[in-house]
Short mmCIF file of N, CA and C and ligand atoms in Angstrom, two decimals:
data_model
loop_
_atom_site.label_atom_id
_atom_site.label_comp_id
_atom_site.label_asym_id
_atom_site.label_seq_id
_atom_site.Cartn_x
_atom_site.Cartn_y
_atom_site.Cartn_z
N UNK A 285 0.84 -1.20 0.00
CA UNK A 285 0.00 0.00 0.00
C UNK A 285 0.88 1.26 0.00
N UNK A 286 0.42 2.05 -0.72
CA UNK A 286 1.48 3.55 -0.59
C UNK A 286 0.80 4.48 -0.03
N UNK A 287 1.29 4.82 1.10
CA UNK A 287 1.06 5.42 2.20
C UNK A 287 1.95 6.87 2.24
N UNK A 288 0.97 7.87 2.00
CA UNK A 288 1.88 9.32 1.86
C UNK A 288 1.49 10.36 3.16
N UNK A 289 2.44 10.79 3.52
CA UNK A 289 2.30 11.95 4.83
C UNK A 289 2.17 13.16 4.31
N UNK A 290 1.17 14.15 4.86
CA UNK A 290 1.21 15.35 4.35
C UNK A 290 1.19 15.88 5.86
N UNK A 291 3.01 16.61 6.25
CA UNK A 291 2.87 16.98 7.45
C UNK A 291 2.47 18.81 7.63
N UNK A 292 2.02 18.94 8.60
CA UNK A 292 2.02 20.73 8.74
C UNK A 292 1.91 20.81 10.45
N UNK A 293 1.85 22.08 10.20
CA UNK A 293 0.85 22.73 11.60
C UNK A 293 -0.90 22.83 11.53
N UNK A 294 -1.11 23.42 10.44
CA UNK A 294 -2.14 23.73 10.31
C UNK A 294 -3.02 24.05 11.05
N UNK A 295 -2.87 25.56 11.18
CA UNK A 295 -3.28 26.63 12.44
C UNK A 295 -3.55 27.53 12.00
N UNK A 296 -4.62 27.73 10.92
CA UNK A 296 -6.10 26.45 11.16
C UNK A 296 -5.31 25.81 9.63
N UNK A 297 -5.69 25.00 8.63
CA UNK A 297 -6.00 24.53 7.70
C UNK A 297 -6.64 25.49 7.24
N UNK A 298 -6.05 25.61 5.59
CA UNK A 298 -7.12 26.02 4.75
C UNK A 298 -7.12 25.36 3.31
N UNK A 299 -7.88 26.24 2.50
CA UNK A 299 -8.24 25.83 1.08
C UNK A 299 -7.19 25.46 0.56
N UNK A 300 -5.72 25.64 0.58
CA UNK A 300 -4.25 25.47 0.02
C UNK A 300 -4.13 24.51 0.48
N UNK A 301 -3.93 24.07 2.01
CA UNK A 301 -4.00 22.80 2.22
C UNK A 301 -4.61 21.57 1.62
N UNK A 302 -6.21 22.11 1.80
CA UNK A 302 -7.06 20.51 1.20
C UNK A 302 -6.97 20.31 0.21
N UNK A 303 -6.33 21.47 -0.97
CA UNK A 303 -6.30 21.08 -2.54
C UNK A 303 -5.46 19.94 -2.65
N UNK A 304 -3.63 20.28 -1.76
CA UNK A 304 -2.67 19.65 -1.70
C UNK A 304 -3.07 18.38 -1.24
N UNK A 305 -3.72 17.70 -0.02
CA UNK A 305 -4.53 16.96 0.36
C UNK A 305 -5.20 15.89 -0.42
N UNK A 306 -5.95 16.89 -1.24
CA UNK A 306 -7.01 15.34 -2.40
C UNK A 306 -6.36 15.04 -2.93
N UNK A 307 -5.03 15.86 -3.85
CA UNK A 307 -4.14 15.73 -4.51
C UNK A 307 -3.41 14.30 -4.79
N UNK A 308 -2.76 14.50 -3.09
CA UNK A 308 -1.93 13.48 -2.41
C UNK A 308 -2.90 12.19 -2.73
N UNK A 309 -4.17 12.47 -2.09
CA UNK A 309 -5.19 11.25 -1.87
C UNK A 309 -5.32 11.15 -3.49
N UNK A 310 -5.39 11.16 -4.28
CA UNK A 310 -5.65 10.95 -6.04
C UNK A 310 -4.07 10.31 -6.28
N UNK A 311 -3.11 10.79 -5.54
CA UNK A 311 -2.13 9.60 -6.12
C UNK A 311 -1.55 8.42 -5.03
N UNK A 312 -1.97 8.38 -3.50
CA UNK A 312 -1.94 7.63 -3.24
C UNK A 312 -2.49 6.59 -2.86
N UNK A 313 -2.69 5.52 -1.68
CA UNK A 313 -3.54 4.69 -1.63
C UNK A 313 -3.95 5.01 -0.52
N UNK A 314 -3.32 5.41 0.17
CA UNK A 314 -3.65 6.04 1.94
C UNK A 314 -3.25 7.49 2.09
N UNK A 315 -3.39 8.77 2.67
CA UNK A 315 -3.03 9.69 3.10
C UNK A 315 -2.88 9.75 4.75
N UNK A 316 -2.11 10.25 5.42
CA UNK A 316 -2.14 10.68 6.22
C UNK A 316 -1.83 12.22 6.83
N UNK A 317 -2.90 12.83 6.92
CA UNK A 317 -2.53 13.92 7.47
C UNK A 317 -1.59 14.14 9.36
N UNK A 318 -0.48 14.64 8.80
CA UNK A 318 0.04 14.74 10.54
C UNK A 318 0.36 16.16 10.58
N UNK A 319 -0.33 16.21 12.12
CA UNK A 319 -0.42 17.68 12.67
C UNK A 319 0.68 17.88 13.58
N UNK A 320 1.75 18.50 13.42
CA UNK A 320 3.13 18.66 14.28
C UNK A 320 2.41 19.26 15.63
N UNK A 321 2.70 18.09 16.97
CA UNK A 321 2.83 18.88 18.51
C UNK A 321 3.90 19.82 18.47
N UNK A 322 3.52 21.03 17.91
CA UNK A 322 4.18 22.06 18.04
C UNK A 322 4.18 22.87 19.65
N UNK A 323 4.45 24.03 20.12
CA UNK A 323 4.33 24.92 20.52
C UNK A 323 2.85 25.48 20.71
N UNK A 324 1.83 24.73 21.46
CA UNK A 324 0.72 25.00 21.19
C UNK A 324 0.41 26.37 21.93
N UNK A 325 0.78 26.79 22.61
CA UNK A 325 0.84 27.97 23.13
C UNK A 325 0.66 28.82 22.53
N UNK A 326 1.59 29.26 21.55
CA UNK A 326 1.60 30.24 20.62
C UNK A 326 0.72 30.05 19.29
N UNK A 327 -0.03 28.39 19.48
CA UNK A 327 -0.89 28.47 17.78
C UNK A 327 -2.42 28.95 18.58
N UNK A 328 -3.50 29.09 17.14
CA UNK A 328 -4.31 29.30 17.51
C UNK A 328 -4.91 28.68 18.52
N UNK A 329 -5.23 27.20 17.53
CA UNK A 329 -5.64 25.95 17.98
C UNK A 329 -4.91 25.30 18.87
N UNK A 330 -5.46 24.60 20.17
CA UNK A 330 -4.67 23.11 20.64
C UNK A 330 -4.59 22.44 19.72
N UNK A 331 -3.78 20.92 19.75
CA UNK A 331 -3.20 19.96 18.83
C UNK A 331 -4.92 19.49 18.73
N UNK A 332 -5.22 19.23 20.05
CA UNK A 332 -6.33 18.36 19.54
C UNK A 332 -7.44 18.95 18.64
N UNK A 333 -7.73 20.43 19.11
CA UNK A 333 -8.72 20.86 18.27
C UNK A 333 -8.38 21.05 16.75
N UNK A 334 -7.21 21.05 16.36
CA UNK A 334 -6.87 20.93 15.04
C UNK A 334 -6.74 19.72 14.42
N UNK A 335 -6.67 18.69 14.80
CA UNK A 335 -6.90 17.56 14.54
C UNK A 335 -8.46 17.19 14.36
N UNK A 336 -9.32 17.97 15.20
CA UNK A 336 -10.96 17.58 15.22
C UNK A 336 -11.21 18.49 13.67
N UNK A 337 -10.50 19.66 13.76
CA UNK A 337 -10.58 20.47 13.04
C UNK A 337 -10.42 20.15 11.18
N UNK A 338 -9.50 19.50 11.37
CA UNK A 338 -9.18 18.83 9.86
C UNK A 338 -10.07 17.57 9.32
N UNK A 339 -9.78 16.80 10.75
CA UNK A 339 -10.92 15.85 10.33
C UNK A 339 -12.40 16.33 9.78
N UNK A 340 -12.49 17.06 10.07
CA UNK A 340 -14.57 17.52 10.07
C UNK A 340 -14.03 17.81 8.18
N UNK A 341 -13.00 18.91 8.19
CA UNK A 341 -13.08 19.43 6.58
C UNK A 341 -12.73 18.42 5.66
N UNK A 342 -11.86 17.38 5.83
CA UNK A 342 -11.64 15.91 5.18
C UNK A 342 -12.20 14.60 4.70
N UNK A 343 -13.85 14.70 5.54
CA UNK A 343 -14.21 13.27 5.63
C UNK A 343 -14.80 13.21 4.53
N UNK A 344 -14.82 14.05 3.89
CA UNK A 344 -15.18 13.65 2.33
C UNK A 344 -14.72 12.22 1.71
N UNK A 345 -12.88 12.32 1.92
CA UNK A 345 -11.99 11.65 0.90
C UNK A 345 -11.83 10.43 1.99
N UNK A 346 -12.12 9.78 1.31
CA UNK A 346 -12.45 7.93 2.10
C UNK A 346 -11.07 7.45 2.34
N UNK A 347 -10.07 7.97 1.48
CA UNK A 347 -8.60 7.54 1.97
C UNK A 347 -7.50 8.33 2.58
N UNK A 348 -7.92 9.25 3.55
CA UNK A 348 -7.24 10.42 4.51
C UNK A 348 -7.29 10.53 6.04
N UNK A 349 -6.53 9.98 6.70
CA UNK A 349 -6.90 9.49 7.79
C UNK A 349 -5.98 11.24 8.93
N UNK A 350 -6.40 11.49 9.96
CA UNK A 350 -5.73 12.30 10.45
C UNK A 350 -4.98 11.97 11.74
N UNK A 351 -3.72 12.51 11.82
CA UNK A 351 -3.47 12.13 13.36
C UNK A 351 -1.98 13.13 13.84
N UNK A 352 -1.64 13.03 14.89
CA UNK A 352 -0.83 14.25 15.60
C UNK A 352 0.57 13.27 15.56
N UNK A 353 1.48 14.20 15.63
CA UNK A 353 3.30 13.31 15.84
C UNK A 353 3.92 14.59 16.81
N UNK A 354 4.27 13.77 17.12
CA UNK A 354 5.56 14.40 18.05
C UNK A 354 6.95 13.80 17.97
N UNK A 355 7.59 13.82 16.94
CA UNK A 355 9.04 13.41 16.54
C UNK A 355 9.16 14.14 15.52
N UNK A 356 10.85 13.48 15.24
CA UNK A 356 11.07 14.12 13.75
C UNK A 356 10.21 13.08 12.65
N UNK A 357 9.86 13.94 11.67
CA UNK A 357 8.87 13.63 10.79
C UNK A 357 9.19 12.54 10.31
N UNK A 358 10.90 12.14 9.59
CA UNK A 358 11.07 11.18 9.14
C UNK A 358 11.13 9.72 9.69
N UNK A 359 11.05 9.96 11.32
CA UNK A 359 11.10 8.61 12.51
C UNK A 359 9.43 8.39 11.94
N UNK A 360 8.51 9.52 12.45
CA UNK A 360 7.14 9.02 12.82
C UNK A 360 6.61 8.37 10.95
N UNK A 361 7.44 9.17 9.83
CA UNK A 361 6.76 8.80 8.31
C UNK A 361 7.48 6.91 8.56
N UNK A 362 8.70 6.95 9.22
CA UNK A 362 8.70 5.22 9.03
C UNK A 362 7.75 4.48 9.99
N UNK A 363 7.72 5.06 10.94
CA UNK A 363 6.77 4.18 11.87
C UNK A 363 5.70 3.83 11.60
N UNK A 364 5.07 4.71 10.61
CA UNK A 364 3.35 4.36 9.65
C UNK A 364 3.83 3.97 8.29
N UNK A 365 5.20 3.76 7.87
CA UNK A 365 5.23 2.77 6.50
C UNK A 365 4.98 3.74 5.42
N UNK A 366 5.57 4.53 5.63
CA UNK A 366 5.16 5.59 4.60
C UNK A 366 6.39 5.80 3.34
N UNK A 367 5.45 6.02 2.28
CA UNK A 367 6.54 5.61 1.19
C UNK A 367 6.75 7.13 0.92
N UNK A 368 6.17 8.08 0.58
CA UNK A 368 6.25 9.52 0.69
C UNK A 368 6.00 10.36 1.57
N UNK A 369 6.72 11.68 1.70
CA UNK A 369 6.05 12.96 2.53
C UNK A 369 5.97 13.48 1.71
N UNK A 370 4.29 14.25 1.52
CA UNK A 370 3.89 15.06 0.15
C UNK A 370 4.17 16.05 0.99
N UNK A 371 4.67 17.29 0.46
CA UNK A 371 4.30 19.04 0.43
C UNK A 371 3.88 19.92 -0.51
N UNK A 372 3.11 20.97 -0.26
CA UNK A 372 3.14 21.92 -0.81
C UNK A 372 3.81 22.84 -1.35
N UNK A 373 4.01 23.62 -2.32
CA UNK A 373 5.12 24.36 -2.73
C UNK A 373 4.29 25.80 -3.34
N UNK A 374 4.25 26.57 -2.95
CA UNK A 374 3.43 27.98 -3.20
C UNK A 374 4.13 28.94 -4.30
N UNK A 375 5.78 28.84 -3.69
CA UNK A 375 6.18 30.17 -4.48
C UNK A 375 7.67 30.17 -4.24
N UNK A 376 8.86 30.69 -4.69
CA UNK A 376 10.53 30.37 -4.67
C UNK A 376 10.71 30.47 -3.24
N UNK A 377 9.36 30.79 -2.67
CA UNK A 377 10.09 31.78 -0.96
C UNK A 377 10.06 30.55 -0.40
N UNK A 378 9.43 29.41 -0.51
CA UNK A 378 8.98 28.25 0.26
C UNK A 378 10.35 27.50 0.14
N UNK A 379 11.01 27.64 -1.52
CA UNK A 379 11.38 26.88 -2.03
C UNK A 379 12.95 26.25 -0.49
N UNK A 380 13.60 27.20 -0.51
CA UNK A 380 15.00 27.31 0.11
C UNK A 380 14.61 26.02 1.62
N UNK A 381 13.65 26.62 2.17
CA UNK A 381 13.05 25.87 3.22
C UNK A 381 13.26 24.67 3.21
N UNK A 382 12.02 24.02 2.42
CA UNK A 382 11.44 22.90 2.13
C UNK A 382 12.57 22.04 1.46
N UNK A 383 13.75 22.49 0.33
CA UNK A 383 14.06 22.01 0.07
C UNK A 383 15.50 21.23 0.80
N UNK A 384 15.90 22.52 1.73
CA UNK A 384 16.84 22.05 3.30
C UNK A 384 15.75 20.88 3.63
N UNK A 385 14.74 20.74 3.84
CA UNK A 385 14.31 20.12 4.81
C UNK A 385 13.96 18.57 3.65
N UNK A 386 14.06 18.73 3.01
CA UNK A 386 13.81 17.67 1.96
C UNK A 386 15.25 16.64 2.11
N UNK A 387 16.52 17.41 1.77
CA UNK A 387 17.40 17.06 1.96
C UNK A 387 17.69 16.50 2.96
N UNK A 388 17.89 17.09 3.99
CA UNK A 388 17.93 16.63 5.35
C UNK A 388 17.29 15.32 5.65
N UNK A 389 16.05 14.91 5.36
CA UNK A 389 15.11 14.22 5.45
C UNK A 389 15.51 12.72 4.75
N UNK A 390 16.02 13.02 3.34
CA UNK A 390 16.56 12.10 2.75
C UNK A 390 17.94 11.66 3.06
N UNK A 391 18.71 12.46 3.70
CA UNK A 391 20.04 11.95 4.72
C UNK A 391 19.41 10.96 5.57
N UNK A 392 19.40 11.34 6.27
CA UNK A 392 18.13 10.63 7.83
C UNK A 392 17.51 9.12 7.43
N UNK A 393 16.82 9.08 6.01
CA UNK A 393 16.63 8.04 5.95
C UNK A 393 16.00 7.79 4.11
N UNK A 394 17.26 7.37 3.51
CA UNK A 394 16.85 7.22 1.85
C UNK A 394 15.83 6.89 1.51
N UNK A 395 14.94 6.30 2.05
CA UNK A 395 13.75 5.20 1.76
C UNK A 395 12.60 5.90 1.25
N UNK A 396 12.71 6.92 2.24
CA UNK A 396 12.00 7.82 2.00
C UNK A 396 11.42 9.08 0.94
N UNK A 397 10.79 9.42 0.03
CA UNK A 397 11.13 10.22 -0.90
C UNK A 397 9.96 11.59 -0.44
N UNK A 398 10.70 12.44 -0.52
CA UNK A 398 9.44 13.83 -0.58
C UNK A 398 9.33 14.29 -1.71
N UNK A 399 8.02 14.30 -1.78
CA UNK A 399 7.61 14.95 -3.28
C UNK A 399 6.53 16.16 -2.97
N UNK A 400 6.82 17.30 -4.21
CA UNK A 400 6.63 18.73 -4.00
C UNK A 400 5.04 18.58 -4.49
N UNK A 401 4.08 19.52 -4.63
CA UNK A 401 2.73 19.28 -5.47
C UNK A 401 3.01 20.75 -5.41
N UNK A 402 2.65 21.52 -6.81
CA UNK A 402 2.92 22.79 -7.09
C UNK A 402 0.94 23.61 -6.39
N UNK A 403 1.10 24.31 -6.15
CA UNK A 403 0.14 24.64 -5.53
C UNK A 403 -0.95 25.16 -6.94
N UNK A 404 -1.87 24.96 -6.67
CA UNK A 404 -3.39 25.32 -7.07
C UNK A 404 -3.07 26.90 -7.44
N UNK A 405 -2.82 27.69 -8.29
CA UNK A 405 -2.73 29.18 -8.65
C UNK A 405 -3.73 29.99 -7.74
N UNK A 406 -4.70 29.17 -7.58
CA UNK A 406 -5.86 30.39 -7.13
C UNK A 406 -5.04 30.00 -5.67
N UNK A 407 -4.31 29.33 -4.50
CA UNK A 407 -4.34 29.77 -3.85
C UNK A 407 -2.33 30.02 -3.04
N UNK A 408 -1.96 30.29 -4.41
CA UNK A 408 -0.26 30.56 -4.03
C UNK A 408 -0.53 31.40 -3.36
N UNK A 409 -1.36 32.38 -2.74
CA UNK A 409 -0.94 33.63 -1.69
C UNK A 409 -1.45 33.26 -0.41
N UNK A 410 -2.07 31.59 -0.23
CA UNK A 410 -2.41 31.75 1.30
C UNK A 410 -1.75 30.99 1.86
N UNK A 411 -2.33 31.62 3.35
CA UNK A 411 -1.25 30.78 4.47
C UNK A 411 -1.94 30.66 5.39
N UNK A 412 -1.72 30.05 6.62
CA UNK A 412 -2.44 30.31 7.81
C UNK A 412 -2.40 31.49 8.51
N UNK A 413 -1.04 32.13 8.72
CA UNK A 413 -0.68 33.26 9.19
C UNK A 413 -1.66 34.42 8.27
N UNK A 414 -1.64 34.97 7.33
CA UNK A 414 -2.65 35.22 6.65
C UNK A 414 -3.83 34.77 7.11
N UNK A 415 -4.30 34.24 7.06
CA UNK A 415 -5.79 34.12 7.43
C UNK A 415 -6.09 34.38 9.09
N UNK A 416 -5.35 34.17 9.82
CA UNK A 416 -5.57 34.33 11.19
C UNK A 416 -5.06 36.10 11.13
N UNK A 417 -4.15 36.94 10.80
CA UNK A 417 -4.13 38.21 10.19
C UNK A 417 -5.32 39.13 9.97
N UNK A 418 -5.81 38.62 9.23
CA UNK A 418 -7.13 39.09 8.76
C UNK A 418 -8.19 38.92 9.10
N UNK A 419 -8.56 37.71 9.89
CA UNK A 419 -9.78 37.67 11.05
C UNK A 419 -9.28 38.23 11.94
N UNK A 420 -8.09 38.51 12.66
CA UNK A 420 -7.87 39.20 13.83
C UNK A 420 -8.86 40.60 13.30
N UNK A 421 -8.01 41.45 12.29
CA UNK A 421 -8.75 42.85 11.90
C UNK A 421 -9.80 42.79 11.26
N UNK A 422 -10.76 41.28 11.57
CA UNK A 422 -11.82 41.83 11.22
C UNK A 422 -12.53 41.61 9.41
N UNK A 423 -11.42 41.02 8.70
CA UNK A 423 -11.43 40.98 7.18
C UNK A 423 -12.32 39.79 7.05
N UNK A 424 -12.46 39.54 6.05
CA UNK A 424 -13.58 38.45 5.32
C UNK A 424 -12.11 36.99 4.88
N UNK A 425 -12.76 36.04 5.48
CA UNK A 425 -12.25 34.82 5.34
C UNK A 425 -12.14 33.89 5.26
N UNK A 426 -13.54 34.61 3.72
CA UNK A 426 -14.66 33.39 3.74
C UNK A 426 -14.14 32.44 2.21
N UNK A 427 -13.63 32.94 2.01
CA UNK A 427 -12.49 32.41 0.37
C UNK A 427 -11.49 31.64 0.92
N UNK A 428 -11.18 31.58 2.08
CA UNK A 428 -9.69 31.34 2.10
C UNK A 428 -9.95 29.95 3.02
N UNK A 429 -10.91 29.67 4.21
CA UNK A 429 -10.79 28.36 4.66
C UNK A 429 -12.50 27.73 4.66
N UNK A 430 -12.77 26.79 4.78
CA UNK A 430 -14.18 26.01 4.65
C UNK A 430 -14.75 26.62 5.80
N UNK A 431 -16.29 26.54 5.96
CA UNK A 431 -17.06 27.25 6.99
C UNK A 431 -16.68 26.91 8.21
N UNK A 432 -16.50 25.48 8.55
CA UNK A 432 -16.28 25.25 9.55
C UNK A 432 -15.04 25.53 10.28
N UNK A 433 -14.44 25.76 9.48
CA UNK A 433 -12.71 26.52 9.90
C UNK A 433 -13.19 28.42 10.32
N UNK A 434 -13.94 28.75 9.15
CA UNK A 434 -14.21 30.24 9.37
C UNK A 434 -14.84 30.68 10.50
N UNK A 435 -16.06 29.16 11.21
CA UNK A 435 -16.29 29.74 12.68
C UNK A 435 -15.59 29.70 13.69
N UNK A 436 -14.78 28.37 13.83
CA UNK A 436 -13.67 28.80 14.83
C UNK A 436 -13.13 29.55 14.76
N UNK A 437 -12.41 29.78 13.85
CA UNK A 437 -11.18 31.19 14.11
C UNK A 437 -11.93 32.36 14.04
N UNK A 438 -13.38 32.71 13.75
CA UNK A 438 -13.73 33.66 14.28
C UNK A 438 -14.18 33.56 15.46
N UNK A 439 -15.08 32.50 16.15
CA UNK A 439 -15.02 32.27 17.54
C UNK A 439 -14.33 32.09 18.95
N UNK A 440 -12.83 31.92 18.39
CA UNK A 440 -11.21 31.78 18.76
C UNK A 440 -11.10 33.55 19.20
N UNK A 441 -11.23 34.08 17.74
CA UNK A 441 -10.57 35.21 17.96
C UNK A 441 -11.71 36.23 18.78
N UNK A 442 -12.75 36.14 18.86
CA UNK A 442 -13.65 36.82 19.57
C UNK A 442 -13.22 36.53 21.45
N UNK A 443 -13.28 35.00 21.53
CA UNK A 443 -12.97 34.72 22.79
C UNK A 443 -11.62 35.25 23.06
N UNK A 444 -11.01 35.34 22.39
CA UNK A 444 -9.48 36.06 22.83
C UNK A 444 -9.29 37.48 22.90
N UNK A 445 -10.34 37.98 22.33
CA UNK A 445 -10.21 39.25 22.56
C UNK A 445 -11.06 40.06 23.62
N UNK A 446 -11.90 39.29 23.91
CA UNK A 446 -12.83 39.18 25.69
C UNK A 446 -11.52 39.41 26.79
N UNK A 447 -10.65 38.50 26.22
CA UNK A 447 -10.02 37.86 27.44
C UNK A 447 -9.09 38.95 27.57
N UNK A 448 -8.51 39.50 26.83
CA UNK A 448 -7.46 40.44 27.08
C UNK A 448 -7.52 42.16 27.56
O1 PNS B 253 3.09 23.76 8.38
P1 PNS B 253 4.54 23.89 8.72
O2 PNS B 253 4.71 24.57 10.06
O3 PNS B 253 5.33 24.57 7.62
O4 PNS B 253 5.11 22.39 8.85
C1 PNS B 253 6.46 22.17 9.15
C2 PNS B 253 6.71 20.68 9.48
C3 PNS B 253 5.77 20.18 10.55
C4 PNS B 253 6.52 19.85 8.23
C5 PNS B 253 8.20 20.60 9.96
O5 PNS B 253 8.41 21.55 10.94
C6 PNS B 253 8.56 19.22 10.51
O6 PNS B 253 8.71 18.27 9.78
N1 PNS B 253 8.72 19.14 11.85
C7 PNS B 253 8.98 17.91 12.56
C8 PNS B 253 10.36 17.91 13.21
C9 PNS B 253 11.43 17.51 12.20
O7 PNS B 253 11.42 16.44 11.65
N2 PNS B 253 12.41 18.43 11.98
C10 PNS B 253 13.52 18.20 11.09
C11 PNS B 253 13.17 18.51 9.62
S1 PNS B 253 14.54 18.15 8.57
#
């Protein structure tokens, strides 16, 4: 079975993401989405609510399963048998990044291959940072992630701004 990782933060997920997503799922046999235990402090979302979070916008695609890691990517992509880590690739600015980290990745462990998916044109300008940006002030951000993403982070950002 070919089993591909599509890792992020995704804080929140959006439309750039899930394109990359079906993508993955149209060429592989399994997807797995993994949500990096980052620094949850500083993201919008907890791990878990972003994980509930992706799941709800995903269950469309019958072969995308979601789940959280806490290692380096290339330990946890062998531990699920994974023959690829798909990414996204937006624009040259990504490029320098991703492609250190590609490298790196393939030091660590050959077996492994990362492959780029050129992003969807309509959405090379988004990001998460962007979108959480612009609901902070209030902007419309209703293009950029699925409804159910657009009420949390506006319900996120309302409760956070009570609080302060
Ligand atoms: O959505 P992001 O924040 O750009 O995703 C970055 C991510 C999670 C893919 C990257 O930070 C990662 O792979 N982190 C896991 C730790 C790791 O393996 N680091 C070494 C990379 S060579």
């Amino acid at each position: 079975m070919k089993i591909g990782i599509c890792p992020g933060s995704f804080d929140p997920i959006t439309y750039g993401h899930i394109d990359i997503i079906e993508r993955a799922a149209n060429i592989c046999d399994k997807v797995i989405v993994s949500v990096l235990d980052n620094d949850s402090k500083k993201a919008l979302f907890s791990l878990e609510e972003r994980v509930r979070l992706i799941k709800e916008v995903v269950k469309e695609f019958d072969n995308v399963e979601v789940e959280s890691f806490n290692s380096l990517l290339i330990d946890y992509a062998r531990e699920r048998e994974a023959l690829v880590i798909i990414k996204g690739l937006r624009a040259v600015s990504d490029f320098e990044y991703e492609f250190q980290m590609a490298l790196m990745n393939r030091k660590l462990c050959p077996e492994i291959e990362t492959i780029f998916l050129t992003t969807n044109n309509r959405y090379s300008y988004l990001s998460s940072s962007l979108v959480k940006e612009i609901a902070k002030f209030g902007g419309c951000i209703d293009k950029l992630v699925p409804m159910a993403i657009n009420e949390a982070v506006s319900k996120r950002i309302k409760e956070s701004s009570i609080k302060s």
